[in-house]
Short mmCIF file of C-alpha atoms and ligand atoms in Angstrom, two decimals:
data_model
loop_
_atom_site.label_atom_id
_atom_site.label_comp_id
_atom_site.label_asym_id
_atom_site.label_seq_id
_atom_site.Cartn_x
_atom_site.Cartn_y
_atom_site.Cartn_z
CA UNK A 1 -48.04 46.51 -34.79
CA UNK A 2 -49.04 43.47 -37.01
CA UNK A 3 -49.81 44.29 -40.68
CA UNK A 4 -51.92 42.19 -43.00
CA UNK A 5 -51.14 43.12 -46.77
CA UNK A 6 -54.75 42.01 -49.17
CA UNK A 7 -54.14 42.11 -52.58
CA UNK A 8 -54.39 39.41 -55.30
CA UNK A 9 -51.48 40.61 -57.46
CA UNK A 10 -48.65 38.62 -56.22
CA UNK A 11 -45.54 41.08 -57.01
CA UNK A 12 -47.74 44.15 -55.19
CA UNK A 13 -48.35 42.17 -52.67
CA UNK A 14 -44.77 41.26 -52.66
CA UNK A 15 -43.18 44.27 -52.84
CA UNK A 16 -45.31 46.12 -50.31
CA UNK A 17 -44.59 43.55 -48.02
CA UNK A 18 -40.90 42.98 -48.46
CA UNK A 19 -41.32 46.81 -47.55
CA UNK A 20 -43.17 47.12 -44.32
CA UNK A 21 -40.87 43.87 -42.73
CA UNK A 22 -37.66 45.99 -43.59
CA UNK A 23 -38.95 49.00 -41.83
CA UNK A 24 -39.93 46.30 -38.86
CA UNK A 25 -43.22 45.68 -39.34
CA UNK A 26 -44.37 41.98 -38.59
CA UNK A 27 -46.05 41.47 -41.88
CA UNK A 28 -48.62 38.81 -43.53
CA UNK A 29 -49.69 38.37 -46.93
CA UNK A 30 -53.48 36.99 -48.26
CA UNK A 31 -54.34 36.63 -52.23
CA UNK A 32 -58.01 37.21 -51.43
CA UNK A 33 -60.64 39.11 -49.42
CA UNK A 34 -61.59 35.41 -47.93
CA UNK A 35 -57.86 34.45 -47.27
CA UNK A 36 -56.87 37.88 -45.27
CA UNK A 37 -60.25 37.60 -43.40
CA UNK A 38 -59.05 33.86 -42.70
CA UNK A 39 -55.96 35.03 -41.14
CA UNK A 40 -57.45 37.59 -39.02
CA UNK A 41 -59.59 34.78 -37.06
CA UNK A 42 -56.47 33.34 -36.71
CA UNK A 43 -53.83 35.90 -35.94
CA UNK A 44 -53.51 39.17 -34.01
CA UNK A 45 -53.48 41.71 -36.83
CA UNK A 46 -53.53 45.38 -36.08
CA UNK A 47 -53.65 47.09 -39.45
CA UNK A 48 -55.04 45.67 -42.79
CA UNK A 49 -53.68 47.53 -45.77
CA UNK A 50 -56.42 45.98 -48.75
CA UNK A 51 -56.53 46.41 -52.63
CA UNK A 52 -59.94 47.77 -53.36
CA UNK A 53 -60.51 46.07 -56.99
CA UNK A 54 -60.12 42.74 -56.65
CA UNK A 55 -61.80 39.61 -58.44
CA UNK A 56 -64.01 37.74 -55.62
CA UNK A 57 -64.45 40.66 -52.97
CA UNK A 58 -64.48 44.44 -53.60
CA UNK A 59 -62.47 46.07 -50.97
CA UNK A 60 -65.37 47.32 -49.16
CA UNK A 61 -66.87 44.25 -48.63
CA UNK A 62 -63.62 42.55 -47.29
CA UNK A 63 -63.38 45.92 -44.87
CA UNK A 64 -67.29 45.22 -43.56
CA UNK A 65 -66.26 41.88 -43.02
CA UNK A 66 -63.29 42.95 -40.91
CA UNK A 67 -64.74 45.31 -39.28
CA UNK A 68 -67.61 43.15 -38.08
CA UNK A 69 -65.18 40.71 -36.99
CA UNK A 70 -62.45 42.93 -35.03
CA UNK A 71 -63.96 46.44 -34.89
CA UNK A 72 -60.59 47.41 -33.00
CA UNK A 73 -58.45 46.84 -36.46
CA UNK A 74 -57.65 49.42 -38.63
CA UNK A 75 -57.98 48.73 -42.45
CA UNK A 76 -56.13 50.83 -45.44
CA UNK A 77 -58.14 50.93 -48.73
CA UNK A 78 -55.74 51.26 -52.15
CA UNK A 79 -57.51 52.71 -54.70
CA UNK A 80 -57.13 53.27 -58.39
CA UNK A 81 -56.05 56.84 -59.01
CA UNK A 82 -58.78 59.92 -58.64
CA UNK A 83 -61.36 56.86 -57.71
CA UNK A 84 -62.51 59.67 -55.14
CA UNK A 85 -66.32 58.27 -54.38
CA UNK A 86 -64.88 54.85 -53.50
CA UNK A 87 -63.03 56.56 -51.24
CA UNK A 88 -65.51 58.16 -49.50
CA UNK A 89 -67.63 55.58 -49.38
CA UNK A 90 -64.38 53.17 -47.85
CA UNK A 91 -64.20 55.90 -44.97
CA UNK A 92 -67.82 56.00 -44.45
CA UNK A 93 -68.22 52.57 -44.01
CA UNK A 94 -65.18 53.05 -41.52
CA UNK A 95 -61.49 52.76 -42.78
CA UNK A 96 -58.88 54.49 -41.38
CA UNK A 97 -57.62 56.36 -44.80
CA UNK A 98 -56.94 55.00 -48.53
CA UNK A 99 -53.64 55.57 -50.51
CA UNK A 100 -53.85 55.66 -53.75
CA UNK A 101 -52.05 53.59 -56.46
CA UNK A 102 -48.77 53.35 -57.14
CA UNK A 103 -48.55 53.74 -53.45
CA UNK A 104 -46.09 56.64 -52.35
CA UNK A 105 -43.91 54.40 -49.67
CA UNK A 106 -42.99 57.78 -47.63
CA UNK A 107 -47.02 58.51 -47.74
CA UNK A 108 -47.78 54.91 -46.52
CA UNK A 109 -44.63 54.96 -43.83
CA UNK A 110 -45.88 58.29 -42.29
CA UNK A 111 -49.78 56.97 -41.91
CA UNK A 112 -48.82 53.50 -40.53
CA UNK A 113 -46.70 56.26 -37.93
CA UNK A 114 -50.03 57.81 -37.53
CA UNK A 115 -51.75 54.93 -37.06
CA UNK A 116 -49.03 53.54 -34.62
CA UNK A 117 -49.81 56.76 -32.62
CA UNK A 118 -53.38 56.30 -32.41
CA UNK A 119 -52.40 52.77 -31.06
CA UNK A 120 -50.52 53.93 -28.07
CA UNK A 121 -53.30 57.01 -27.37
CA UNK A 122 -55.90 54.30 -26.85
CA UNK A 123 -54.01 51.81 -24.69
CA UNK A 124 -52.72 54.38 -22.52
CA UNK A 125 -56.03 55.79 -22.38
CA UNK A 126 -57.69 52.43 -21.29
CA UNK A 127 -55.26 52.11 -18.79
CA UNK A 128 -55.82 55.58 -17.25
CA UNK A 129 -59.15 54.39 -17.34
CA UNK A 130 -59.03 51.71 -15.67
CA UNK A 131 -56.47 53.08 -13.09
CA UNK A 132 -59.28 55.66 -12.29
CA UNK A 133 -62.19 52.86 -11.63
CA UNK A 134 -59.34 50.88 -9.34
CA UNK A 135 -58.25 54.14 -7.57
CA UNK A 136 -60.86 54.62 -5.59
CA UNK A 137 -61.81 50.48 -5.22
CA UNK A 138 -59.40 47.85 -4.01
CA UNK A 139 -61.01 45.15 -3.39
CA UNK A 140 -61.41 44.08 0.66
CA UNK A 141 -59.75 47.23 1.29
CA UNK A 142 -61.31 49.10 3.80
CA UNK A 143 -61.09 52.92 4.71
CA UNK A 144 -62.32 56.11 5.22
CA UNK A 145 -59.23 58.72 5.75
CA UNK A 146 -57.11 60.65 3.54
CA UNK A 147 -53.93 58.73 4.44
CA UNK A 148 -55.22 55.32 3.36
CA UNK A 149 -57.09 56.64 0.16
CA UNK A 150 -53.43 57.68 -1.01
CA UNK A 151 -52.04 54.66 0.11
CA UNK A 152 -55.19 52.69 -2.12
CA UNK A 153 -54.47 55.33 -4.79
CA UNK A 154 -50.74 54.88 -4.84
CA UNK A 155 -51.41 51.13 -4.89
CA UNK A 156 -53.50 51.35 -7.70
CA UNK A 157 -51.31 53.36 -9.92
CA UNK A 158 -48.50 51.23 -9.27
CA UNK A 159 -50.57 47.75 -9.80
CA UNK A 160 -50.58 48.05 -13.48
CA UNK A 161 -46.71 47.90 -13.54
CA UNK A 162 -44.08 45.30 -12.90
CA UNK A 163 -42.01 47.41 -10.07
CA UNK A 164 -40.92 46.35 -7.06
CA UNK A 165 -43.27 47.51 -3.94
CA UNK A 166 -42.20 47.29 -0.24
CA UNK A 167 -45.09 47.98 1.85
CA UNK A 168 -44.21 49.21 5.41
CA UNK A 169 -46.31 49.20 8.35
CA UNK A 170 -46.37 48.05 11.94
CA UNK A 171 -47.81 44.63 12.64
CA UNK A 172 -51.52 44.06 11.78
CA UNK A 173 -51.46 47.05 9.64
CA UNK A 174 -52.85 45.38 6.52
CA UNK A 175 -49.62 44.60 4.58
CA UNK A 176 -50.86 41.26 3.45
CA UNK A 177 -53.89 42.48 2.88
CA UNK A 178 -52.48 46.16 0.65
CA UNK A 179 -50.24 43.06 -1.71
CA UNK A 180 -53.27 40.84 -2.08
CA UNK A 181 -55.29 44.12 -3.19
CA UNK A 182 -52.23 45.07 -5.66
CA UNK A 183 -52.36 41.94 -6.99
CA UNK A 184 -55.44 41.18 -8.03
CA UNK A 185 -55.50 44.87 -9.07
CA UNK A 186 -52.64 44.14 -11.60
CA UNK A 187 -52.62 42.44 -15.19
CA UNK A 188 -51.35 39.37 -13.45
CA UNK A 189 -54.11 38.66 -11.34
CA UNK A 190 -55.19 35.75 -13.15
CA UNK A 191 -51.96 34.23 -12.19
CA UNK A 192 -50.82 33.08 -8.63
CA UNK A 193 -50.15 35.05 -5.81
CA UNK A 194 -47.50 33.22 -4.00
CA UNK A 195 -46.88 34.24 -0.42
CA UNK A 196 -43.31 33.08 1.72
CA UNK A 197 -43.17 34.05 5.34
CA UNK A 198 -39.28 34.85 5.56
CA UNK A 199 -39.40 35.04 9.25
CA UNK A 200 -41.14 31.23 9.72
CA UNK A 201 -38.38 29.10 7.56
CA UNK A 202 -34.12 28.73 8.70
CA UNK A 203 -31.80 29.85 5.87
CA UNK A 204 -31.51 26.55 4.50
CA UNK A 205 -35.19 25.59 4.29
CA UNK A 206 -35.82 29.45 3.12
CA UNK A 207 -33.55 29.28 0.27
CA UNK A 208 -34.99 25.39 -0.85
CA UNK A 209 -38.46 27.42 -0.14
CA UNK A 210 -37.73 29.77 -2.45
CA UNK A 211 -35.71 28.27 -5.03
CA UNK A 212 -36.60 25.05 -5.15
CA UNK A 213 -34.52 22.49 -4.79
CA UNK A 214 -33.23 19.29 -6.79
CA UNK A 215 -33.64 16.07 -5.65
CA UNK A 216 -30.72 14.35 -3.04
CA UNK A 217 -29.57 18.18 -3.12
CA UNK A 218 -29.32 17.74 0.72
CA UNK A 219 -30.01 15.80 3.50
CA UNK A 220 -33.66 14.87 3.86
CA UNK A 221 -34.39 15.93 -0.26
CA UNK A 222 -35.45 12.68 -1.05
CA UNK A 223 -37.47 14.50 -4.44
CA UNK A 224 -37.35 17.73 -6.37
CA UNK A 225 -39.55 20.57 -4.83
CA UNK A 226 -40.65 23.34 -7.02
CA UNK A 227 -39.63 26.47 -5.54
CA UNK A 228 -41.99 29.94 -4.83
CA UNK A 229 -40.69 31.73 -7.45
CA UNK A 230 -40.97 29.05 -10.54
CA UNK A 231 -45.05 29.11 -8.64
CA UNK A 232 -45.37 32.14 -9.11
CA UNK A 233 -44.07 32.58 -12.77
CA UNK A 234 -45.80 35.15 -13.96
CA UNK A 235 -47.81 36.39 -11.18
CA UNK A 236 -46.62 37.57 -8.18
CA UNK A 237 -44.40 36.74 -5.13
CA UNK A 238 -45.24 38.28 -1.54
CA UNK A 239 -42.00 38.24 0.44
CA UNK A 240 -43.85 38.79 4.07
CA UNK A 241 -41.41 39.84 7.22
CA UNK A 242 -38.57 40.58 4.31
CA UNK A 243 -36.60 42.21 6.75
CA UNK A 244 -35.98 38.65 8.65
CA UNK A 245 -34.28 37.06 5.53
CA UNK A 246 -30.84 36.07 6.59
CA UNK A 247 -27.73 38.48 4.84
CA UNK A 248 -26.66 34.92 2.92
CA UNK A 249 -30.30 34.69 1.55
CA UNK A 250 -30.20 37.98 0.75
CA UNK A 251 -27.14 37.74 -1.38
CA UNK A 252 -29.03 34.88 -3.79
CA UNK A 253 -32.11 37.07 -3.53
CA UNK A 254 -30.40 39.63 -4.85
CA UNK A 255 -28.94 37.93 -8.14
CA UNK A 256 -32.12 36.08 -8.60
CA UNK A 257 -33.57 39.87 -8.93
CA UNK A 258 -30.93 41.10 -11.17
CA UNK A 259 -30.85 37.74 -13.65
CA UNK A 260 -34.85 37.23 -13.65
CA UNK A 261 -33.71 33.64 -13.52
CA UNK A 262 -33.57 30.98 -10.42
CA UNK A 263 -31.36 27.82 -9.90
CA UNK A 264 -32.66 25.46 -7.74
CA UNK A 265 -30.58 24.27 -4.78
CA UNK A 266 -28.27 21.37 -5.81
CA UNK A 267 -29.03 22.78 -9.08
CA UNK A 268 -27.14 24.08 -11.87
CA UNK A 269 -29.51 24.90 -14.73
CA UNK A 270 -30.96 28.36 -14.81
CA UNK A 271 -34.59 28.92 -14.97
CA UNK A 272 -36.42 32.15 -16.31
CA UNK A 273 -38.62 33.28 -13.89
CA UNK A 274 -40.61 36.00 -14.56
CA UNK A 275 -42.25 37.07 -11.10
CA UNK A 276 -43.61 41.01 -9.93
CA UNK A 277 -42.03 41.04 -6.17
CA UNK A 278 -44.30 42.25 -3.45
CA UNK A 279 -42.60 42.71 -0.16
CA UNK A 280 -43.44 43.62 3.57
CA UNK A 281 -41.68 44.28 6.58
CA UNK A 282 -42.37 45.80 10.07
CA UNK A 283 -38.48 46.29 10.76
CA UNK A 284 -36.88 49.49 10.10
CA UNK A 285 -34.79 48.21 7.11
CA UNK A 286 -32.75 51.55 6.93
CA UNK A 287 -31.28 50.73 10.45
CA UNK A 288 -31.06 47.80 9.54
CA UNK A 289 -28.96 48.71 6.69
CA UNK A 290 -26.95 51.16 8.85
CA UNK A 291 -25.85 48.14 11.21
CA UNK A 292 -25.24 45.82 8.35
CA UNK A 293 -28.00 43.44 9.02
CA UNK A 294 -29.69 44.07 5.34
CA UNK A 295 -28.10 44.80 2.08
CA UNK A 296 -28.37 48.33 1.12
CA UNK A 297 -28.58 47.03 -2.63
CA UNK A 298 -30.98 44.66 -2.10
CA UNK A 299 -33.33 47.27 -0.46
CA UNK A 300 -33.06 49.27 -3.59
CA UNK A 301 -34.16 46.30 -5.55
CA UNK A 302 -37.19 45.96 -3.17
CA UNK A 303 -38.45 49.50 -2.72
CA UNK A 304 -38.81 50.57 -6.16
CA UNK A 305 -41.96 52.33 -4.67
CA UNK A 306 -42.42 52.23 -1.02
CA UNK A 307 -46.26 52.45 0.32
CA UNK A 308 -46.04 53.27 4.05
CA UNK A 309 -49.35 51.90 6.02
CA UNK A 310 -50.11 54.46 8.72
CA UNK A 311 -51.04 52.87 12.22
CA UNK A 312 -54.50 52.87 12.61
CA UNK A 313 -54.11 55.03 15.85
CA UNK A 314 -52.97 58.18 13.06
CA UNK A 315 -56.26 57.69 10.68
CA UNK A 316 -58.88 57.03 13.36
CA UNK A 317 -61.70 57.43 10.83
CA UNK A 318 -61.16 53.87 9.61
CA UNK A 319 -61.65 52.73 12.91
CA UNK A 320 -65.80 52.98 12.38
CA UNK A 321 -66.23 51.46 8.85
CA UNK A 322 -63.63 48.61 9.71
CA UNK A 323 -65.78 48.34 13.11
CA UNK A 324 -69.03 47.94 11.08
CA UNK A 325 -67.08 45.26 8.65
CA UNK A 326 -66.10 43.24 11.34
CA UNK A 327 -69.38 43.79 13.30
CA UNK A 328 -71.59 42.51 10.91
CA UNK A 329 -68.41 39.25 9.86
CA UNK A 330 -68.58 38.43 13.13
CA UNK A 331 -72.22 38.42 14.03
CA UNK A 332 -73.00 36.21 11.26
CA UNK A 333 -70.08 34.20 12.01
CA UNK A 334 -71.74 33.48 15.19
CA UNK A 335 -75.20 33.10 14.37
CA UNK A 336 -76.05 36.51 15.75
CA UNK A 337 -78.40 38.63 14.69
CA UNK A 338 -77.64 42.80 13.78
CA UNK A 339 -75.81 43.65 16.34
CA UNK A 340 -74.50 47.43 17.38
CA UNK A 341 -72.15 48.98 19.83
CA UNK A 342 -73.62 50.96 22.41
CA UNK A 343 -72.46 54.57 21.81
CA UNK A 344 -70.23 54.48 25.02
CA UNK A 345 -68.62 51.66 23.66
CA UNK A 346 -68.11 53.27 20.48
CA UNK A 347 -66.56 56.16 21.69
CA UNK A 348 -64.08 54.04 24.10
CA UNK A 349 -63.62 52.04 20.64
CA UNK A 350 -62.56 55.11 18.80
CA UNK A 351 -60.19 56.32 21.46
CA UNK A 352 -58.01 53.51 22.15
CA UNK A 353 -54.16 53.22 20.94
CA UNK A 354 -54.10 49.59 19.05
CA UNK A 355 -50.87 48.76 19.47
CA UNK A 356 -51.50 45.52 17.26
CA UNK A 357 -53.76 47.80 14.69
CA UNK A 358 -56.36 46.32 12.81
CA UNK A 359 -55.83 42.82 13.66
CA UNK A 360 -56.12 44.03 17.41
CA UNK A 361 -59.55 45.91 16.02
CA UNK A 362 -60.25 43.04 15.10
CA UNK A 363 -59.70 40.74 18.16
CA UNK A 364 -61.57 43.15 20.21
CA UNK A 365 -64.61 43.23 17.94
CA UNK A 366 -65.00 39.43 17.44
CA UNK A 367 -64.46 38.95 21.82
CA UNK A 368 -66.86 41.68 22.14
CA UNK A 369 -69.55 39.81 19.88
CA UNK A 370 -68.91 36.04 21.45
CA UNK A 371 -68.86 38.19 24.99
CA UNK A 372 -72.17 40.40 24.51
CA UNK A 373 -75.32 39.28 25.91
CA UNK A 374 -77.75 41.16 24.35
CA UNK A 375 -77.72 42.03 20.80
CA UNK A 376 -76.40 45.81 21.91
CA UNK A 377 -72.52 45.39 22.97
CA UNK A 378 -72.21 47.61 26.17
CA UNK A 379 -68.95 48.73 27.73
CA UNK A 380 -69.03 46.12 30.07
CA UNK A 381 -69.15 43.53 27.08
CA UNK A 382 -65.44 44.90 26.05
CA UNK A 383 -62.48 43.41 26.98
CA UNK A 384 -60.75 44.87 30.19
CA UNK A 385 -58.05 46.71 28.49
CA UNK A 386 -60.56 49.37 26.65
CA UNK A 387 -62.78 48.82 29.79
CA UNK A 388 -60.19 50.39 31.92
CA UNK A 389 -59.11 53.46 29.33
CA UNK A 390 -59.51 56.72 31.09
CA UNK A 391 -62.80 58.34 31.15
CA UNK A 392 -64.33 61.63 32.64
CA UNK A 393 -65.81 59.40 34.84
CA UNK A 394 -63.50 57.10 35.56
CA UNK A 395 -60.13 58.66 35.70
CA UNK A 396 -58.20 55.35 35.27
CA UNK A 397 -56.57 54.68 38.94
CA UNK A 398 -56.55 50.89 39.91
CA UNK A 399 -58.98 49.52 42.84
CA UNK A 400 -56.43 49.38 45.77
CA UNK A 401 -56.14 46.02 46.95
CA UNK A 402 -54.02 43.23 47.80
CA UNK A 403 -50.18 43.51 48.81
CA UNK A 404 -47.78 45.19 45.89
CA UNK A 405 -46.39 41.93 44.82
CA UNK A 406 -49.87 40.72 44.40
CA UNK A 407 -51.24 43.96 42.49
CA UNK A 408 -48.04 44.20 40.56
CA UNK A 409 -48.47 40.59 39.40
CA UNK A 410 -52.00 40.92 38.32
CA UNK A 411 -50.93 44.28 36.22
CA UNK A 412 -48.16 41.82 34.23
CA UNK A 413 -50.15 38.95 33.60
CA UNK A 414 -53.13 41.71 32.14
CA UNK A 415 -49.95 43.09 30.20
CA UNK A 416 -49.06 39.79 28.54
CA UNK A 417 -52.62 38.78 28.15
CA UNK A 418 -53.23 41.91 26.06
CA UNK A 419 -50.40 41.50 24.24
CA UNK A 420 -51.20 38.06 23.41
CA UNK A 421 -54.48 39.01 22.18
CA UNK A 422 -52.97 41.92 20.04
CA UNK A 423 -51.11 39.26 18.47
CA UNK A 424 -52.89 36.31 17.68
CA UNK A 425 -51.09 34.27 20.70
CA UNK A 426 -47.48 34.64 18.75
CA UNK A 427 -45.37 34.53 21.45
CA UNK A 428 -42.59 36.33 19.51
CA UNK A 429 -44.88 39.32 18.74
CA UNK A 430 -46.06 39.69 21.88
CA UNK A 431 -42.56 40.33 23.16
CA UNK A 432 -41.65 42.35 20.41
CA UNK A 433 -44.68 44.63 21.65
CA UNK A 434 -43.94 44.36 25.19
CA UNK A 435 -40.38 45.02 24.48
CA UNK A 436 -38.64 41.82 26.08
CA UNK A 437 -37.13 39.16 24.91
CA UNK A 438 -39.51 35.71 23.88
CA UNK A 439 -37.54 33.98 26.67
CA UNK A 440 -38.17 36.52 29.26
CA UNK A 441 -41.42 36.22 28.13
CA UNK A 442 -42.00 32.82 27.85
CA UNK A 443 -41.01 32.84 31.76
CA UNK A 444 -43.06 35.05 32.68
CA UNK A 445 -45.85 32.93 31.29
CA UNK A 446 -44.54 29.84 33.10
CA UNK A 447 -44.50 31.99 36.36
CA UNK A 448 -48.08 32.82 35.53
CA UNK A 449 -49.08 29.71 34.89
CA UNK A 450 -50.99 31.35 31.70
CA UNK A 451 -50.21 28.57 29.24
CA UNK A 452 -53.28 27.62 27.91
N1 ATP B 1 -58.05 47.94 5.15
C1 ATP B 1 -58.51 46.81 5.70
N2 ATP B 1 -59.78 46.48 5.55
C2 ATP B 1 -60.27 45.37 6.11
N3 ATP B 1 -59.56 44.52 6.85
C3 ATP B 1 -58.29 44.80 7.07
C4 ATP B 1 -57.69 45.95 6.48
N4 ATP B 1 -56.40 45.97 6.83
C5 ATP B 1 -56.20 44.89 7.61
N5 ATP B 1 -57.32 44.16 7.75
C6 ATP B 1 -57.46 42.94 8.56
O1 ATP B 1 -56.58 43.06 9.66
C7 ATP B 1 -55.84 41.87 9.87
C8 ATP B 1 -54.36 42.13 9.76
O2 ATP B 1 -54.04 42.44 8.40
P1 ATP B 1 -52.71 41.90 7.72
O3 ATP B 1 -52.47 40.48 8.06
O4 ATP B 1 -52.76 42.30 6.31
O5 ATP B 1 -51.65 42.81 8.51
P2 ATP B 1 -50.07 42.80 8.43
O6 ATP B 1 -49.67 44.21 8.35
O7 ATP B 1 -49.64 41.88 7.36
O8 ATP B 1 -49.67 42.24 9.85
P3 ATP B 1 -48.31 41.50 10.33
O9 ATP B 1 -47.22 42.50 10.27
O10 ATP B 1 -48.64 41.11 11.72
O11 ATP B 1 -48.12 40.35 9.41
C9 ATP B 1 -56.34 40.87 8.86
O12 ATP B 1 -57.28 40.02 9.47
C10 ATP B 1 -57.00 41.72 7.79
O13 ATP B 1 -58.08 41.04 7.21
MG1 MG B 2 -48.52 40.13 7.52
#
């Protein structure tokens, strides 16, 4: 709390002073009504503790002034003894209280305590505030079901602090998408968002990715590179696929996190960084943990609060408003006019699995749109895999025909296909969702001939 001490007889002024920096108060002086108003345009100044009787400017006038300028500061008026009307008119005209002279020091310590009070009631109560407007309104965020609204409202509570958040969720669950929303929900959004794909980068290139790295530091660092976190000093850094950082990684992670300060490879000056960490995995990092593949102590680091994001096949009531969202991106996208799902196609929409989640959604919505021919998407406009879900009428048995080999080779290749939609064409996805390895799969795709 800054304190500006008005008054234009020096040893008062002085003495008060000299007081209110020994009890810790960051304290200026002015001589004049003029001078202290001077300083406030210049200087954050919380409290203004003002002589009233003073040659150029009554106190009054100097508190007008002050609070025209900075209604937000409050200002003290020191009166001559039993000068009650000036006093009332000083708190009409909106002071916070008057003392009167000689000032009792244990009077003036317990109503700058007061004061100091007041401060912390009204910050905390603008943040509440403003925690309630964001609760309910991350932006790009969208949902309709209970589970997400207390994943947005966890997210929003937490966005106002520095911790730590891991966000969990299976592939194309909106990770990126829940750490953008934090972000630019949080005090630093004004600041960069840096994002590192852990999983893309080796060890070597991750750690130079991270850290930086000086120039001729290795092979191939022919100049200095600024590293992620010194980018995203001040803001925040989104560690995506966290769980695929390599255990030595980790280790320099993990004293990064502790020291808040970087050296860049080949480096050996310490940097402060000063960086909120976001992080996001789809690996079970407490199995992870148990086989020795992650560092228990880093996890603890990263999940200072853990947000889980449900699959979308548990909170099927997002499946309609993210529907319409991407309905109405993609139609535009495509020079389309409104467009609408047929209700059948709706209701095969709402009842498929989505192994690749909202990304998948996605997919489907935007093939469905280039697909349609009329400005109504039918069933038949859908891709095969929804197509062929089970209905009343259709119990979901395949046409027989064709040998087995045949039959079984058309039921793989519509496997890998899906999966490759489900996952943007990432080959090592799609395994991971079909459960084999990239090589198997990537021979399987030869086999096919479905390269491109
Ligand atoms: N709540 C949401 N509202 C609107 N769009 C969303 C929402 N969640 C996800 N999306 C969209 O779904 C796609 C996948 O989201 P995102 O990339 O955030 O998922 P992810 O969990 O990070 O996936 P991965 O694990 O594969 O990296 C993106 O195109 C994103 O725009
Ligand atoms: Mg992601």
């Amino acid at each position: 709390m800054n304190i500006l001490v008005i008054d234009d007889e020096k040893p008062q002024r002085d003495s008060l002073s000299g007081f209110l920096k020994k009890r810790g108060y960051p304290t200026a002086t002015a001589a004049s009504g003029m001078a202290g108003i001077a300083h406030i345009e210049k200087h954050q100044v919380d409290v203004v503790l003002t002589d009233f009787r003073m040659p150029d400017q009554s106190g009054l006038e100097v508190l007008k002034a002050i609070k025209a300028l900075n209604p937000t500061v409050d200002v003290v008026l020191m009166t001559a003894y039993g000068a009650v009307e000036t006093a009332v008119e000083a708190m009409k005209a909106g002071a916070f209280d008057y003392l009167t002279k000689p000032i009792d020091l244990d009077e003036l310590e317990l109503l700058l305590t007061k004061i100091q009070e007041r401060h912390y009631l009204i910050s905390e109560n603008e943040q509440l505030r403003k925690q309630l407007a964001e609760r309910y309104k991350l932006p790009n965020l969208i949902y309709q079901s209970r589970a997400m609204a207390e994943v947005a409202s966890t997210a929003a509570r937490i966005a106002s602090t520095r911790a730590s958040v891991l966000i969990c969720g299976e592939s194309g669950t909106g990770k990126e998408v829940l750490a953008k929303a934090i972000h630019y929900a949080s005090p630093r959004k004004d600041r960069p968002l840096v994002a590192v794909n852990c999983a893309a980068l080796s060890d070597t290139l991750l750690e130079s990715e991270l850290f930086g790295h000086e120039k001729g530091s290795f092979t191939g660092a022919d100049r200095q590179r600024i590293g992620r976190f010194e980018q995203a000093h001040q803001g925040s850094l989104f560690l995506d696929e966290v769980g695929d950082i390599p255990l030595a990684t980790q280790t320099k992670l993990l004293r990064v996190l502790q020291e808040r300060a970087i050296e860049r490879v080949g480096g050996n000056q310490s940097i402060k960084t000063d960086v909120r960490l976001i992080a996001a995995t789809n690996r079970p990092l407490e199995q992870m943990i148990k086989k020795g593949d992650f560092r228990e102590d880093l996890f603890f680091r990263l999940n200072v609060v853990t947000i889980n994001i449900p699959p979308l096949r548990e909170r099927r009531e997002d499946i309609p408003p993210l529907m319409d969202q991407f309905l109405s991106r993609f139609s535009k996208e495509n020079d389309r006019g409104a467009m609408q799902f047929s209700k059948e196609a709706q209701d095969l929409l709402m009842k498929y699995n989505y192994p690749g989640n909202i990304r998948e959604l996605e997919n489907i919505v935007e093939q469905s749109v280039v697909l349609a021919r009329g400005d109504k998407i039918t069933t038949a406009d859908l891709p095969s895999i929804i197509r062929q879900l089970p209905t009343e009428s259709n119990p979901g048995l395949p046409e027989f025909s064709g040998s087995f080999a045949e039959q079984v080779a058309a039921f793989e290749q519509n496997l890998i296909r899906q999966a490759l939609i489900q996952t943007d064409s990432v080959q090592r996805r799609a395994a991971d969702l079909l459960g084999m390895t990239e090589r198997h799969l990537r021979y399987k795709l030869q086999k096919y001939r479905m390269k491109d």
